[in-house]
């Protein structure tokens, strides 16, 4: 491992730019064998107190936010791994009552939700948390999810994104259907709200017809923060138009810089500036008091993996089905291109590029994916991890990171107590929250209300 010291890429304190750090919470850790490791309790994900404690660990360190992924089908292979997934908006509503500042980001699908239901749910979470909600916008890319909604197969990639665009437009209009000062609450006069400040939406589009208004007042943030996680061409264009934070998987500094420049370069066509979006690559930090100790922990976890599980997960994640092939062979050479894939196109390309660039066998590829499903896994000391985060941050590859602890709660506790203080000492990360809402924490403006009816779409 090449170590970059702080002196090699010294951050300049006082510039005002600091890291955004989101904690991506997943059961007892992001490594697929985390549930088998002695540092975790496989019973923990059934108990809401496990997730409340994780949120409190993140909040004590002044992290920006926590995030839950989601899917609308049974994930993975229940023979080999934990699959429990509580509905994230419900879970975050409980966590909201036990925290005060940490942002609360939930995943919800534009393919299977309805705009009115989703707008209401996130407006409710924003009110319950006093302005800390964020929506991770996904389009759902598995046949298993489609089967739970009466479909024979998943919706084609391009159609999913076209639906998502109209969906987000309707949701934001519903959030804006109440003016900020619509509530009067005049007990003496008997006036609860000003009906002239509560507006119909009257959206008639290709996929949705929604009258409005919402039956929840305008969220404290105006709009909960919009997050997006797709890195395909459609995904990047969608992010440039709508997203305020992007979770992405980049495995090298050069790949991170290319993605960062590409996405930031698309913003101007939508009248947006680069500071209106946070790009947050995923990183799974495996920590040890020495580099050798960190590598031993990673090796321990990898030794607990199951090839059968890895193959099933790869097939579900990318549509790349290698089951039945020899684990000691390289990938087949006749695999289809990204644009023909109906699943997660960007993750499919990342996996193929990794395997071919490093000439990996299928067995080696599965081990490389075990720690972060394609996200970067970095094993080292707290100083080395801090150096790596700073290197990406100072060199145009990231505005911050989606931190994917390999073990929970221990890995998150290690990161927040060992890495975060180094970042704070370097002037790279806050020591106090700047305000009370997630928009305050992310440094994002609160959008002004709009209540003009949506134009009809052809």
CSV table of C-alpha atoms in Angstrom, one decimal:
chain,number,residue,atom,x,y,z
A,1,UNK,CA,0.0,0.0,0.0
A,2,UNK,CA,1.3,3.5,-0.9
A,3,UNK,CA,0.8,5.8,2.0
A,4,UNK,CA,0.1,9.5,1.4
A,5,UNK,CA,0.9,11.7,4.4
A,6,UNK,CA,-0.9,14.8,5.3
A,7,UNK,CA,2.1,16.8,4.3
A,8,UNK,CA,1.9,15.4,0.8
A,9,UNK,CA,-1.5,17.0,0.2
A,10,UNK,CA,-2.0,19.6,2.9
A,11,UNK,CA,-5.5,21.0,3.3
A,12,UNK,CA,-5.7,24.7,3.8
A,13,UNK,CA,-7.7,25.5,6.9
A,14,UNK,CA,-10.0,28.5,6.6
A,15,UNK,CA,-11.0,27.9,3.0
A,16,UNK,CA,-14.5,27.0,4.2
A,17,UNK,CA,-14.7,23.6,2.3
A,18,UNK,CA,-15.1,20.6,4.5
A,19,UNK,CA,-15.9,17.0,4.1
A,20,UNK,CA,-19.4,15.6,4.0
A,21,UNK,CA,-19.5,12.3,5.8
A,22,UNK,CA,-22.6,10.0,5.6
A,23,UNK,CA,-22.8,6.7,7.5
A,24,UNK,CA,-24.4,4.0,5.3
A,25,UNK,CA,-25.9,1.6,7.8
A,26,UNK,CA,-26.5,-2.0,6.9
A,27,UNK,CA,-27.4,-4.6,9.5
A,28,UNK,CA,-24.2,-5.6,11.3
A,29,UNK,CA,-21.8,-4.4,8.6
A,30,UNK,CA,-21.1,-4.0,4.9
A,31,UNK,CA,-18.8,-7.0,4.6
A,32,UNK,CA,-21.0,-9.9,3.4
A,33,UNK,CA,-19.5,-12.1,6.2
A,34,UNK,CA,-19.9,-9.5,8.9
A,35,UNK,CA,-22.7,-11.5,10.6
A,36,UNK,CA,-20.3,-14.4,11.1
A,37,UNK,CA,-17.5,-12.4,12.7
A,38,UNK,CA,-17.1,-12.5,16.5
A,39,UNK,CA,-17.2,-8.7,16.8
A,40,UNK,CA,-20.9,-8.6,15.7
A,41,UNK,CA,-24.2,-9.9,17.0
A,42,UNK,CA,-26.4,-11.4,14.3
A,43,UNK,CA,-29.5,-10.8,16.4
A,44,UNK,CA,-28.9,-7.1,16.5
A,45,UNK,CA,-30.7,-6.0,13.3
A,46,UNK,CA,-34.1,-7.2,14.7
A,47,UNK,CA,-33.8,-4.6,17.5
A,48,UNK,CA,-34.5,-1.0,16.8
A,49,UNK,CA,-32.1,0.0,19.6
A,50,UNK,CA,-29.2,-1.3,17.4
A,51,UNK,CA,-29.9,1.3,14.8
A,52,UNK,CA,-30.6,4.0,17.3
A,53,UNK,CA,-27.2,3.4,18.9
A,54,UNK,CA,-25.6,3.5,15.4
A,55,UNK,CA,-27.2,6.9,14.8
A,56,UNK,CA,-26.0,8.2,18.1
A,57,UNK,CA,-22.5,7.1,17.4
A,58,UNK,CA,-22.6,9.0,14.1
A,59,UNK,CA,-24.2,12.0,15.8
A,60,UNK,CA,-21.6,12.2,18.6
A,61,UNK,CA,-18.9,12.5,15.9
A,62,UNK,CA,-20.9,15.2,14.1
A,63,UNK,CA,-21.4,13.2,10.9
A,64,UNK,CA,-23.7,14.7,8.4
A,65,UNK,CA,-26.2,11.9,8.0
A,66,UNK,CA,-27.1,8.3,8.2
A,67,UNK,CA,-28.6,6.4,5.2
A,68,UNK,CA,-30.6,3.2,4.7
A,69,UNK,CA,-30.7,1.4,1.4
A,70,UNK,CA,-33.9,-0.5,0.5
A,71,UNK,CA,-35.4,-3.0,-1.9
A,72,UNK,CA,-38.9,-4.3,-2.4
A,73,UNK,CA,-38.1,-8.0,-2.4
A,74,UNK,CA,-36.2,-10.5,-0.3
A,75,UNK,CA,-32.5,-9.5,-0.8
A,76,UNK,CA,-29.7,-11.9,-1.3
A,77,UNK,CA,-29.6,-15.6,-0.3
A,78,UNK,CA,-31.1,-16.3,3.1
A,79,UNK,CA,-29.1,-19.5,3.5
A,80,UNK,CA,-25.8,-17.5,3.7
A,81,UNK,CA,-26.5,-14.0,4.9
A,82,UNK,CA,-28.8,-11.7,7.0
A,83,UNK,CA,-31.6,-10.3,4.9
A,84,UNK,CA,-33.7,-8.4,7.4
A,85,UNK,CA,-34.7,-5.0,6.0
A,86,UNK,CA,-37.1,-2.8,8.0
A,87,UNK,CA,-38.9,-0.2,5.9
A,88,UNK,CA,-36.5,2.7,6.2
A,89,UNK,CA,-38.9,5.7,6.6
A,90,UNK,CA,-40.6,3.9,9.5
A,91,UNK,CA,-37.2,3.0,11.0
A,92,UNK,CA,-35.9,6.6,10.6
A,93,UNK,CA,-39.0,8.0,12.3
A,94,UNK,CA,-38.1,6.0,15.4
A,95,UNK,CA,-34.4,7.1,15.2
A,96,UNK,CA,-35.6,10.8,14.8
A,97,UNK,CA,-37.0,10.7,18.3
A,98,UNK,CA,-33.6,9.6,19.8
A,99,UNK,CA,-31.4,12.1,17.9
A,100,UNK,CA,-31.3,15.8,17.4
A,101,UNK,CA,-29.0,16.7,14.5
A,102,UNK,CA,-28.0,13.8,12.3
A,103,UNK,CA,-29.6,13.7,8.9
A,104,UNK,CA,-31.9,10.8,8.1
A,105,UNK,CA,-31.9,9.5,4.5
A,106,UNK,CA,-34.2,6.8,3.3
A,107,UNK,CA,-34.4,5.0,0.0
A,108,UNK,CA,-37.7,4.8,-1.9
A,109,UNK,CA,-38.4,3.7,-5.4
A,110,UNK,CA,-40.0,5.8,-8.1
A,111,UNK,CA,-40.9,2.6,-10.0
A,112,UNK,CA,-43.2,1.2,-7.3
A,113,UNK,CA,-44.2,4.0,-5.1
A,114,UNK,CA,-46.9,6.6,-6.1
A,115,UNK,CA,-45.8,10.3,-5.9
A,116,UNK,CA,-48.6,11.3,-3.5
A,117,UNK,CA,-47.8,8.5,-1.0
A,118,UNK,CA,-44.1,9.2,-1.2
A,119,UNK,CA,-44.4,13.0,-0.9
A,120,UNK,CA,-46.6,12.6,2.2
A,121,UNK,CA,-44.2,10.0,3.8
A,122,UNK,CA,-41.1,12.2,3.4
A,123,UNK,CA,-42.9,15.4,4.4
A,124,UNK,CA,-44.0,13.6,7.5
A,125,UNK,CA,-40.5,12.4,8.3
A,126,UNK,CA,-39.2,15.9,7.8
A,127,UNK,CA,-41.7,17.3,10.3
A,128,UNK,CA,-41.1,14.5,12.8
A,129,UNK,CA,-37.4,15.1,12.7
A,130,UNK,CA,-37.6,18.9,12.5
A,131,UNK,CA,-36.0,19.1,9.1
A,132,UNK,CA,-33.6,16.3,8.9
A,133,UNK,CA,-35.1,14.1,6.1
A,134,UNK,CA,-33.5,13.1,2.8
A,135,UNK,CA,-34.8,10.9,0.0
A,136,UNK,CA,-32.5,8.6,-1.9
A,137,UNK,CA,-34.2,8.3,-5.2
A,138,UNK,CA,-33.9,4.8,-6.9
A,139,UNK,CA,-35.6,3.3,-9.9
A,140,UNK,CA,-35.5,-0.4,-8.8
A,141,UNK,CA,-33.7,-2.9,-11.0
A,142,UNK,CA,-34.6,-6.4,-10.2
A,143,UNK,CA,-37.1,-8.9,-11.5
A,144,UNK,CA,-37.8,-10.1,-8.0
A,145,UNK,CA,-39.1,-6.6,-7.1
A,146,UNK,CA,-41.2,-6.5,-10.3
A,147,UNK,CA,-42.7,-9.9,-9.5
A,148,UNK,CA,-44.0,-8.4,-6.2
A,149,UNK,CA,-45.9,-5.8,-8.1
A,150,UNK,CA,-47.6,-8.0,-10.7
A,151,UNK,CA,-45.0,-7.6,-13.4
A,152,UNK,CA,-43.4,-10.3,-15.5
A,153,UNK,CA,-40.0,-8.5,-15.6
A,154,UNK,CA,-38.5,-5.2,-14.5
A,155,UNK,CA,-39.3,-2.0,-16.3
A,156,UNK,CA,-36.7,-1.2,-19.0
A,157,UNK,CA,-33.8,1.1,-17.9
A,158,UNK,CA,-34.7,4.2,-20.0
A,159,UNK,CA,-38.4,4.0,-19.0
A,160,UNK,CA,-37.5,3.7,-15.3
A,161,UNK,CA,-35.6,7.0,-15.6
A,162,UNK,CA,-38.3,8.7,-17.6
A,163,UNK,CA,-40.9,7.8,-15.0
A,164,UNK,CA,-38.5,8.9,-12.2
A,165,UNK,CA,-38.2,12.4,-13.8
A,166,UNK,CA,-42.0,12.9,-13.9
A,167,UNK,CA,-42.3,11.4,-10.4
A,168,UNK,CA,-39.8,13.8,-8.8
A,169,UNK,CA,-41.5,16.8,-10.5
A,170,UNK,CA,-44.8,15.8,-9.0
A,171,UNK,CA,-43.4,15.1,-5.6
A,172,UNK,CA,-41.7,18.5,-5.3
A,173,UNK,CA,-44.8,20.3,-6.5
A,174,UNK,CA,-46.8,18.5,-3.8
A,175,UNK,CA,-44.3,19.6,-1.2
A,176,UNK,CA,-44.8,23.1,-2.5
A,177,UNK,CA,-48.6,22.9,-2.5
A,178,UNK,CA,-48.6,24.6,0.9
A,179,UNK,CA,-47.1,28.1,1.2
A,180,UNK,CA,-44.7,28.4,4.2
A,181,UNK,CA,-47.2,30.7,6.0
A,182,UNK,CA,-50.3,28.8,5.1
A,183,UNK,CA,-51.0,27.9,8.7
A,184,UNK,CA,-52.8,30.7,10.5
A,185,UNK,CA,-53.7,29.0,13.8
A,186,UNK,CA,-55.9,32.0,14.9
A,187,UNK,CA,-57.9,30.5,17.7
A,188,UNK,CA,-59.8,33.6,18.4
A,189,UNK,CA,-61.0,34.1,14.8
A,190,UNK,CA,-61.4,30.3,14.3
A,191,UNK,CA,-59.0,30.3,11.3
A,192,UNK,CA,-56.7,27.3,11.1
A,193,UNK,CA,-55.2,27.8,7.6
A,194,UNK,CA,-55.5,30.3,4.7
A,195,UNK,CA,-57.1,28.3,1.9
A,196,UNK,CA,-55.6,30.8,-0.6
A,197,UNK,CA,-52.2,29.6,0.4
A,198,UNK,CA,-52.9,25.9,-0.1
A,199,UNK,CA,-52.8,25.0,-3.8
A,200,UNK,CA,-53.9,22.3,-6.1
A,201,UNK,CA,-51.2,20.7,-8.2
A,202,UNK,CA,-53.5,19.5,-11.1
A,203,UNK,CA,-50.7,17.4,-12.7
A,204,UNK,CA,-51.8,15.5,-15.8
A,205,UNK,CA,-48.8,13.7,-17.3
A,206,UNK,CA,-47.8,10.7,-19.3
A,207,UNK,CA,-47.6,8.4,-16.2
A,208,UNK,CA,-49.4,10.3,-13.4
A,209,UNK,CA,-52.5,12.3,-12.8
A,210,UNK,CA,-52.4,14.0,-9.3
A,211,UNK,CA,-54.7,16.7,-8.2
A,212,UNK,CA,-53.2,17.7,-4.8
A,213,UNK,CA,-52.7,19.5,-2.6
A,214,UNK,CA,-50.8,17.4,-0.1
A,215,UNK,CA,-52.5,16.8,3.2
A,216,UNK,CA,-49.3,17.7,5.1
A,217,UNK,CA,-48.0,21.3,5.4
A,218,UNK,CA,-44.8,22.2,3.6
A,219,UNK,CA,-41.8,20.4,5.1
A,220,UNK,CA,-39.5,22.3,7.4
A,221,UNK,CA,-36.7,22.1,4.8
A,222,UNK,CA,-39.0,23.1,2.0
A,223,UNK,CA,-37.9,19.9,0.2
A,224,UNK,CA,-36.2,17.0,2.0
A,225,UNK,CA,-32.7,16.7,0.5
A,226,UNK,CA,-32.7,14.8,-2.8
A,227,UNK,CA,-30.1,12.0,-3.1
A,228,UNK,CA,-29.4,9.8,-6.0
A,229,UNK,CA,-27.2,6.7,-6.5
A,230,UNK,CA,-27.1,5.8,-10.2
A,231,UNK,CA,-23.9,6.2,-12.2
A,232,UNK,CA,-25.1,5.1,-15.7
A,233,UNK,CA,-25.5,7.8,-18.4
A,234,UNK,CA,-29.2,8.1,-17.6
A,235,UNK,CA,-28.3,8.2,-13.9
A,236,UNK,CA,-25.7,10.9,-14.2
A,237,UNK,CA,-28.1,13.0,-16.3
A,238,UNK,CA,-30.9,12.5,-13.8
A,239,UNK,CA,-28.5,13.5,-10.9
A,240,UNK,CA,-27.4,16.6,-12.8
A,241,UNK,CA,-31.0,17.7,-13.0
A,242,UNK,CA,-32.3,16.8,-9.6
A,243,UNK,CA,-29.8,15.5,-7.1
A,244,UNK,CA,-28.3,17.4,-4.2
A,245,UNK,CA,-26.1,14.5,-3.1
A,246,UNK,CA,-24.9,11.5,-5.1
A,247,UNK,CA,-23.8,8.2,-3.7
A,248,UNK,CA,-21.4,6.5,-6.2
A,249,UNK,CA,-19.0,3.6,-6.4
A,250,UNK,CA,-15.5,4.6,-7.7
A,251,UNK,CA,-12.5,2.3,-7.0
A,252,UNK,CA,-9.6,4.5,-8.0
A,253,UNK,CA,-8.6,8.2,-7.7
A,254,UNK,CA,-8.6,8.5,-11.5
A,255,UNK,CA,-12.1,7.0,-11.8
A,256,UNK,CA,-13.3,9.3,-9.0
A,257,UNK,CA,-11.9,12.4,-10.7
A,258,UNK,CA,-13.4,11.4,-14.0
A,259,UNK,CA,-16.9,10.9,-12.5
A,260,UNK,CA,-16.6,14.0,-10.4
A,261,UNK,CA,-15.7,16.2,-13.4
A,262,UNK,CA,-18.3,14.6,-15.7
A,263,UNK,CA,-21.2,15.1,-13.3
A,264,UNK,CA,-20.2,18.6,-12.1
A,265,UNK,CA,-19.8,19.5,-15.8
A,266,UNK,CA,-23.4,18.6,-16.6
A,267,UNK,CA,-24.9,20.9,-14.0
A,268,UNK,CA,-24.8,24.1,-16.0
A,269,UNK,CA,-27.3,22.9,-18.6
A,270,UNK,CA,-29.9,22.8,-15.8
A,271,UNK,CA,-28.9,26.3,-14.4
A,272,UNK,CA,-27.1,24.7,-11.5
A,273,UNK,CA,-23.7,25.4,-10.0
A,274,UNK,CA,-21.1,22.8,-8.8
A,275,UNK,CA,-21.7,23.6,-5.1
A,276,UNK,CA,-25.3,22.6,-5.4
A,277,UNK,CA,-24.4,18.9,-5.4
A,278,UNK,CA,-22.3,16.7,-3.1
A,279,UNK,CA,-20.5,13.7,-4.7
A,280,UNK,CA,-19.9,11.0,-2.1
A,281,UNK,CA,-18.1,7.9,-3.2
A,282,UNK,CA,-18.6,4.8,-1.0
A,283,UNK,CA,-15.6,3.6,1.1
A,284,UNK,CA,-15.4,0.7,3.5
A,285,UNK,CA,-12.6,1.5,5.9
A,286,UNK,CA,-11.0,-1.6,7.6
A,287,UNK,CA,-9.1,-0.2,10.5
A,288,UNK,CA,-6.2,-1.5,12.6
A,289,UNK,CA,-3.5,-0.1,14.8
A,290,UNK,CA,-1.1,-1.1,12.1
A,291,UNK,CA,-1.6,-1.7,8.4
A,292,UNK,CA,-0.8,-5.4,9.0
A,293,UNK,CA,-3.5,-5.6,11.6
A,294,UNK,CA,-6.0,-4.0,9.3
A,295,UNK,CA,-5.1,-6.4,6.5
A,296,UNK,CA,-5.5,-9.4,8.9
A,297,UNK,CA,-9.0,-8.2,9.8
A,298,UNK,CA,-9.9,-8.0,6.1
A,299,UNK,CA,-8.5,-11.4,5.5
A,300,UNK,CA,-10.5,-12.8,8.4
A,301,UNK,CA,-13.7,-11.5,6.9
A,302,UNK,CA,-12.9,-12.7,3.4
A,303,UNK,CA,-12.2,-16.2,4.8
A,304,UNK,CA,-15.7,-16.3,6.2
A,305,UNK,CA,-17.4,-15.6,2.8
A,306,UNK,CA,-19.3,-18.2,0.8
A,307,UNK,CA,-18.8,-18.4,-3.0
A,308,UNK,CA,-22.4,-19.5,-3.4
A,309,UNK,CA,-23.6,-16.4,-1.7
A,310,UNK,CA,-21.2,-14.2,-3.7
A,311,UNK,CA,-22.4,-15.7,-7.0
A,312,UNK,CA,-26.1,-15.2,-6.0
A,313,UNK,CA,-25.5,-11.6,-4.9
A,314,UNK,CA,-23.6,-10.8,-8.1
A,315,UNK,CA,-26.4,-12.1,-10.2
A,316,UNK,CA,-29.0,-10.1,-8.3
A,317,UNK,CA,-26.9,-6.9,-8.3
A,318,UNK,CA,-25.8,-6.8,-11.9
A,319,UNK,CA,-27.7,-9.5,-13.7
A,320,UNK,CA,-24.3,-11.2,-14.3
A,321,UNK,CA,-25.0,-14.9,-13.7
A,322,UNK,CA,-21.8,-16.8,-13.4
A,323,UNK,CA,-23.3,-19.8,-11.5
A,324,UNK,CA,-22.3,-23.1,-13.0
A,325,UNK,CA,-18.9,-21.8,-14.2
A,326,UNK,CA,-15.5,-22.8,-12.7
A,327,UNK,CA,-14.5,-20.4,-9.9
A,328,UNK,CA,-10.9,-20.6,-11.0
A,329,UNK,CA,-11.6,-19.3,-14.6
A,330,UNK,CA,-11.7,-15.7,-15.7
A,331,UNK,CA,-14.9,-14.0,-16.8
A,332,UNK,CA,-16.3,-15.1,-20.1
A,333,UNK,CA,-15.2,-12.9,-23.0
A,334,UNK,CA,-18.6,-12.8,-24.7
A,335,UNK,CA,-20.6,-10.9,-22.1
A,336,UNK,CA,-23.0,-8.2,-23.3
A,337,UNK,CA,-22.3,-4.5,-23.1
A,338,UNK,CA,-23.7,-2.1,-20.5
A,339,UNK,CA,-26.4,-0.6,-22.6
A,340,UNK,CA,-28.0,-4.0,-23.1
A,341,UNK,CA,-28.4,-4.6,-19.4
A,342,UNK,CA,-31.7,-3.9,-17.8
A,343,UNK,CA,-30.4,-4.0,-14.2
A,344,UNK,CA,-27.8,-1.7,-12.6
A,345,UNK,CA,-25.8,-0.7,-15.6
A,346,UNK,CA,-23.1,1.3,-13.8
A,347,UNK,CA,-22.4,-1.5,-11.3
A,348,UNK,CA,-22.3,-4.1,-14.1
A,349,UNK,CA,-19.7,-2.0,-15.9
A,350,UNK,CA,-17.7,-1.5,-12.7
A,351,UNK,CA,-17.6,-5.3,-12.0
A,352,UNK,CA,-16.5,-6.1,-15.6
A,353,UNK,CA,-13.9,-3.4,-15.6
A,354,UNK,CA,-12.4,-4.6,-12.2
A,355,UNK,CA,-12.2,-8.2,-13.3
A,356,UNK,CA,-10.6,-7.5,-16.7
A,357,UNK,CA,-8.3,-4.7,-15.5
A,358,UNK,CA,-6.8,-6.9,-12.8
A,359,UNK,CA,-7.2,-10.2,-14.7
A,360,UNK,CA,-9.2,-11.8,-11.8
A,361,UNK,CA,-10.6,-15.2,-11.7
A,362,UNK,CA,-14.3,-15.5,-10.7
A,363,UNK,CA,-13.2,-16.6,-7.2
A,364,UNK,CA,-10.9,-13.6,-6.8
A,365,UNK,CA,-13.6,-11.3,-8.1
A,366,UNK,CA,-16.1,-12.5,-5.5
A,367,UNK,CA,-13.6,-11.8,-2.7
A,368,UNK,CA,-12.9,-8.3,-4.1
A,369,UNK,CA,-16.6,-7.6,-4.0
A,370,UNK,CA,-17.3,-9.1,-0.6
A,371,UNK,CA,-16.4,-6.0,1.4
A,372,UNK,CA,-18.4,-3.4,-0.5
A,373,UNK,CA,-20.3,-4.8,-3.5
A,374,UNK,CA,-18.1,-2.8,-5.8
A,375,UNK,CA,-17.4,0.1,-3.5
A,376,UNK,CA,-13.8,0.7,-2.5
A,377,UNK,CA,-12.4,-1.2,0.5
A,378,UNK,CA,-9.4,0.4,2.1
A,379,UNK,CA,-7.5,-1.4,4.9
A,380,UNK,CA,-5.0,0.7,7.0
A,381,UNK,CA,-4.4,2.7,10.1
A,382,UNK,CA,-6.6,5.6,11.1
A,383,UNK,CA,-3.9,8.0,9.7
A,384,UNK,CA,-3.8,6.1,6.4
A,385,UNK,CA,-7.5,6.2,6.0
A,386,UNK,CA,-7.6,9.9,6.8
A,387,UNK,CA,-4.8,10.5,4.2
A,388,UNK,CA,-6.8,8.6,1.6
A,389,UNK,CA,-10.0,10.6,2.2
A,390,UNK,CA,-8.1,13.8,2.1
A,391,UNK,CA,-6.3,12.8,-1.1
A,392,UNK,CA,-9.6,12.3,-2.9
A,393,UNK,CA,-11.2,15.4,-1.4
A,394,UNK,CA,-8.3,17.7,-2.2
A,395,UNK,CA,-7.8,16.4,-5.8
A,396,UNK,CA,-11.2,16.7,-7.4
A,397,UNK,CA,-12.6,13.2,-6.7
A,398,UNK,CA,-15.1,13.7,-3.9
A,399,UNK,CA,-16.9,16.2,-1.7
A,400,UNK,CA,-17.1,13.7,1.0
A,401,UNK,CA,-17.8,10.0,1.5
A,402,UNK,CA,-20.5,7.4,2.0
A,403,UNK,CA,-18.8,5.5,4.9
A,404,UNK,CA,-19.6,1.8,4.8
A,405,UNK,CA,-18.2,0.2,8.0
A,406,UNK,CA,-17.4,-3.4,7.5
A,407,UNK,CA,-18.6,-4.3,11.0
A,408,UNK,CA,-21.3,-2.6,13.0
A,409,UNK,CA,-21.3,-1.1,15.5
A,410,UNK,CA,-17.5,-1.6,16.1
A,411,UNK,CA,-16.4,-0.4,12.6
A,412,UNK,CA,-18.4,2.8,12.9
A,413,UNK,CA,-17.2,3.4,16.4
A,414,UNK,CA,-13.6,2.9,15.2
A,415,UNK,CA,-14.0,5.3,12.3
A,416,UNK,CA,-15.7,8.0,14.4
A,417,UNK,CA,-13.3,7.9,17.3
A,418,UNK,CA,-10.1,7.3,15.4
A,419,UNK,CA,-10.4,8.8,11.9
A,420,UNK,CA,-12.7,11.7,12.5
A,421,UNK,CA,-10.5,13.4,15.1
A,422,UNK,CA,-7.6,13.4,12.6
A,423,UNK,CA,-9.8,15.0,10.0
A,424,UNK,CA,-11.0,17.6,12.5
A,425,UNK,CA,-7.4,18.4,13.5
A,426,UNK,CA,-6.6,19.0,9.8
A,427,UNK,CA,-9.5,21.4,9.4
A,428,UNK,CA,-11.2,18.9,7.1
A,429,UNK,CA,-14.3,18.2,9.2
A,430,UNK,CA,-16.6,20.1,11.6
A,431,UNK,CA,-16.5,20.0,15.4
A,432,UNK,CA,-20.0,21.3,15.8
A,433,UNK,CA,-23.2,21.2,13.6
A,434,UNK,CA,-23.8,24.5,11.8
A,435,UNK,CA,-27.6,24.4,12.3
A,436,UNK,CA,-30.5,22.1,12.9
A,437,UNK,CA,-31.6,20.8,9.5
A,438,UNK,CA,-29.9,18.5,7.0
A,439,UNK,CA,-29.8,21.3,4.5
A,440,UNK,CA,-27.9,23.4,7.1
A,441,UNK,CA,-25.5,20.5,7.6
A,442,UNK,CA,-25.0,19.9,3.9
A,443,UNK,CA,-24.7,23.6,3.2
A,444,UNK,CA,-27.7,23.6,0.8
A,445,UNK,CA,-30.2,26.4,0.3
A,446,UNK,CA,-33.8,25.9,1.3
A,447,UNK,CA,-35.8,26.0,-2.0
A,448,UNK,CA,-38.5,28.7,-2.3
A,449,UNK,CA,-42.1,27.4,-2.7
A,450,UNK,CA,-43.7,27.2,-6.1
A,451,UNK,CA,-47.3,26.6,-6.6
A,452,UNK,CA,-48.0,27.0,-10.3
A,453,UNK,CA,-49.8,23.9,-11.8
A,454,UNK,CA,-47.6,21.4,-13.6
A,455,UNK,CA,-47.9,21.6,-17.4
A,456,UNK,CA,-49.6,18.7,-19.1
A,457,UNK,CA,-47.1,16.3,-20.7
A,458,UNK,CA,-47.5,14.7,-24.1
